[in-house]
Coordinates of C-alpha atoms in Angstrom, one line a residue:
M16 CA -19.5 -5.1 -8.5
A17 CA -18.0 -2.2 -8.3
I18 CA -13.6 -2.3 -7.0
T19 CA -12.3 -0.2 -4.5
I20 CA -8.6 -0.4 -4.3
G21 CA -6.9 0.7 -0.8
L22 CA -3.9 2.4 -1.6
L23 CA -1.1 2.8 1.7
V24 CA 2.0 5.0 1.1
G25 CA 4.5 4.9 3.7
S26 CA 6.4 7.8 2.7
A27 CA 4.8 11.8 4.0
R28 CA 8.2 13.6 2.6
A29 CA 7.2 16.5 0.2
G30 CA 8.3 15.4 -3.1
S31 CA 8.2 12.0 -2.3
Y32 CA 8.8 9.4 -5.4
N33 CA 7.1 7.4 -3.4
Q34 CA 3.8 9.4 -3.9
L35 CA 4.7 10.4 -7.3
L36 CA 4.8 6.2 -7.9
A37 CA 1.1 6.0 -5.9
D38 CA -0.4 8.8 -7.9
R39 CA 0.6 7.3 -11.3
I40 CA -0.6 3.5 -10.2
A41 CA -3.4 5.2 -8.8
A42 CA -4.8 6.9 -12.1
A43 CA -4.1 3.2 -13.4
L44 CA -6.0 1.9 -11.6
T45 CA -8.5 4.8 -11.9
A46 CA -8.3 4.0 -16.1
G47 CA -9.1 0.7 -15.4
G48 CA -12.1 1.4 -13.8
A49 CA -11.4 1.1 -9.9
T50 CA -12.1 3.5 -7.6
V51 CA -8.9 4.3 -5.1
W52 CA -8.9 4.7 -1.7
T53 CA -5.9 6.6 -0.6
P54 CA -5.7 7.5 3.5
D55 CA -3.4 10.3 4.2
G56 CA -0.4 8.6 5.9
S57 CA 1.1 11.3 6.9
A58 CA -2.2 13.2 8.6
I59 CA -3.5 10.1 10.2
D60 CA -2.2 10.8 13.2
L61 CA -1.3 7.3 15.2
P62 CA 1.2 6.9 18.1
I63 CA 3.7 4.1 17.3
F64 CA 1.9 0.6 18.3
H65 CA 2.8 -1.3 20.9
A66 CA 0.2 -3.6 23.2
D67 CA -0.2 -1.2 26.2
R68 CA -1.5 1.5 23.4
E69 CA -3.6 -0.6 22.2
R70 CA -4.9 -1.5 25.8
E71 CA -5.4 2.4 26.4
G72 CA -8.2 1.9 23.9
F73 CA -8.1 1.6 20.2
P74 CA -7.3 5.1 18.4
E75 CA -10.5 6.6 16.2
A76 CA -7.8 7.6 13.1
A77 CA -7.0 3.5 13.5
E78 CA -10.3 2.4 14.0
T79 CA -11.1 4.9 10.5
L80 CA -8.1 3.6 8.3
K81 CA -9.3 -0.4 9.4
R82 CA -12.9 0.2 8.3
G83 CA -11.4 2.0 4.6
L84 CA -9.1 -0.9 4.4
A85 CA -11.6 -3.4 5.1
A86 CA -13.8 -1.8 2.5
C87 CA -11.0 -2.0 -0.3
Q88 CA -11.5 -5.4 -2.9
G89 CA -7.8 -4.9 -3.2
L90 CA -4.5 -3.0 -1.8
V91 CA -1.6 -1.7 -2.9
L92 CA 1.4 -1.4 -0.3
I93 CA 4.0 1.3 -1.4
S94 CA 7.2 2.0 0.6
P95 CA 10.2 3.9 0.6
E96 CA 13.6 1.5 1.6
Y97 CA 15.0 2.9 5.1
N98 CA 17.8 0.9 5.8
G99 CA 17.0 -1.7 4.0
S100 CA 13.4 -2.5 5.1
V101 CA 9.7 -0.8 4.9
S102 CA 9.5 2.4 6.5
P103 CA 8.6 3.3 9.9
L104 CA 4.9 5.1 8.4
I105 CA 3.9 2.2 6.3
K106 CA 4.4 -0.5 9.1
N107 CA 2.8 1.4 11.7
L108 CA -0.5 1.5 9.6
I109 CA -0.2 -2.2 9.2
D110 CA -0.2 -3.0 12.2
W111 CA -2.4 -0.7 13.7
A112 CA -5.1 -1.8 10.9
S113 CA -4.3 -6.1 11.8
R114 CA -5.8 -5.4 15.0
S115 CA -8.5 -6.7 16.2
T116 CA -11.1 -4.4 17.8
L117 CA -15.0 -4.1 18.5
G118 CA -14.9 -7.7 19.4
E119 CA -13.6 -9.1 16.8
P120 CA -11.5 -12.6 17.4
P121 CA -8.2 -12.1 18.0
L122 CA -6.2 -12.3 14.1
T123 CA -9.9 -11.9 12.3
L124 CA -7.4 -9.4 10.0
A125 CA -10.4 -7.7 8.6
A126 CA -8.3 -5.3 6.8
F127 CA -7.1 -7.7 5.0
K128 CA -7.4 -11.1 5.2
G129 CA -7.5 -13.2 1.4
K130 CA -7.3 -9.1 -0.5
P131 CA -4.9 -9.1 -3.8
V132 CA -1.9 -7.0 -3.4
L133 CA 0.5 -5.1 -5.2
L134 CA 3.9 -4.4 -3.6
A135 CA 5.4 -1.2 -5.3
S136 CA 8.9 1.0 -4.7
A137 CA 10.9 4.1 -5.9
S138 CA 14.4 4.5 -4.2
I139 CA 16.8 7.1 -5.6
G140 CA 19.2 4.0 -5.7
P141 CA 19.7 1.2 -8.3
F142 CA 18.1 -1.5 -6.5
A143 CA 15.0 0.0 -6.6
G144 CA 13.7 -1.0 -3.4
V145 CA 14.3 -5.0 -3.9
R146 CA 14.6 -5.1 -0.2
A147 CA 11.9 -3.4 1.4
I148 CA 9.3 -5.2 -1.4
G149 CA 10.7 -8.3 0.0
H150 CA 9.7 -7.4 3.5
L151 CA 6.9 -6.1 2.2
R152 CA 6.2 -9.4 0.9
E153 CA 6.3 -11.4 4.6
I154 CA 4.3 -8.5 6.0
A155 CA 2.0 -9.3 3.4
Q156 CA 1.6 -13.0 4.0
A157 CA 1.8 -12.5 8.1
I158 CA -1.4 -10.8 7.2
Q159 CA -2.6 -13.1 5.0
L160 CA -2.7 -11.0 2.0
I161 CA -2.1 -12.5 -1.6
A162 CA 0.8 -10.8 -3.1
L163 CA 0.8 -10.6 -7.0
P164 CA 4.0 -11.9 -8.3
E165 CA 4.3 -8.9 -10.2
E166 CA 6.1 -6.4 -7.8
I167 CA 6.6 -2.3 -9.0
R168 CA 10.4 -1.1 -8.7
V169 CA 11.2 2.1 -9.7
G170 CA 15.3 2.7 -9.5
A171 CA 17.2 6.3 -9.4
A172 CA 13.6 7.8 -9.1
T173 CA 15.5 11.7 -8.9
T174 CA 15.9 10.8 -13.1
A175 CA 12.6 8.3 -13.6
F176 CA 10.0 11.2 -13.0
D177 CA 10.2 14.3 -15.1
T178 CA 9.0 17.5 -13.9
D179 CA 5.9 17.5 -13.7
G180 CA 5.7 14.1 -11.5
N181 CA 5.5 11.6 -14.7
L182 CA 7.3 8.7 -15.2
T183 CA 9.8 9.3 -17.8
N184 CA 10.0 5.2 -19.0
P185 CA 7.3 4.2 -21.3
A186 CA 8.1 0.6 -20.3
T187 CA 7.2 1.2 -16.5
A188 CA 4.6 3.9 -17.5
G189 CA 3.2 0.8 -19.5
Q190 CA 4.1 -2.2 -16.8
I191 CA 2.0 0.0 -14.4
D192 CA -0.6 0.2 -16.7
A193 CA -0.9 -3.9 -17.1
V194 CA -0.4 -5.0 -13.1
A195 CA -3.2 -2.5 -12.5
A196 CA -5.6 -4.2 -14.9
R197 CA -4.6 -7.5 -13.0
L198 CA -5.1 -6.0 -9.9
I199 CA -8.6 -5.4 -10.5
D200 CA -9.3 -8.7 -12.4
I201 CA -8.2 -10.4 -9.3
A202 CA -9.7 -8.2 -7.1
G203 CA -12.9 -8.9 -9.1
R204 CA -13.2 -12.4 -9.4
L205 CA -11.8 -13.0 -5.4
S206 CA -14.4 -10.8 -4.1
A207 CA -17.6 -11.9 -6.5

């Protein structure tokens, strides 16, 4: 079975270190034989989630996002750390994709339930997004994802990437390759 891994990036900033990290993770997943589905979070036109908006009708962009994630066998969630937590962008994408639609029973979590997920963050600070990843882990548990114990954290991101966007630390690159292979393996086993 072909494995598709969905990659959600919680940063839309031009030159985002988290997008550079996402590109490196995507390359490792592709090299490992997986197909990578990466929606452009900045191009998905979604209002901030709340129940009143949901009652007004489920946005087409949210339905497209949810269908894309539901077709994946595994996920990668990447977020910068904003004020000690995840970015509003990734939280909003997750919130919309977690909603029941089109006659699904409440809390179906079709886009997420039972899928393995890799958590990652890049930060200019020395803590490398550790608090954001902690919150991502809590969110993953709430939406019934299976978070890998391994995580990818890149600190001091201003020097962690060269001018071409490549990681400067071979150990970090090796860690990404190893964890990407593990994610593909687990996704394959769980979806078999």
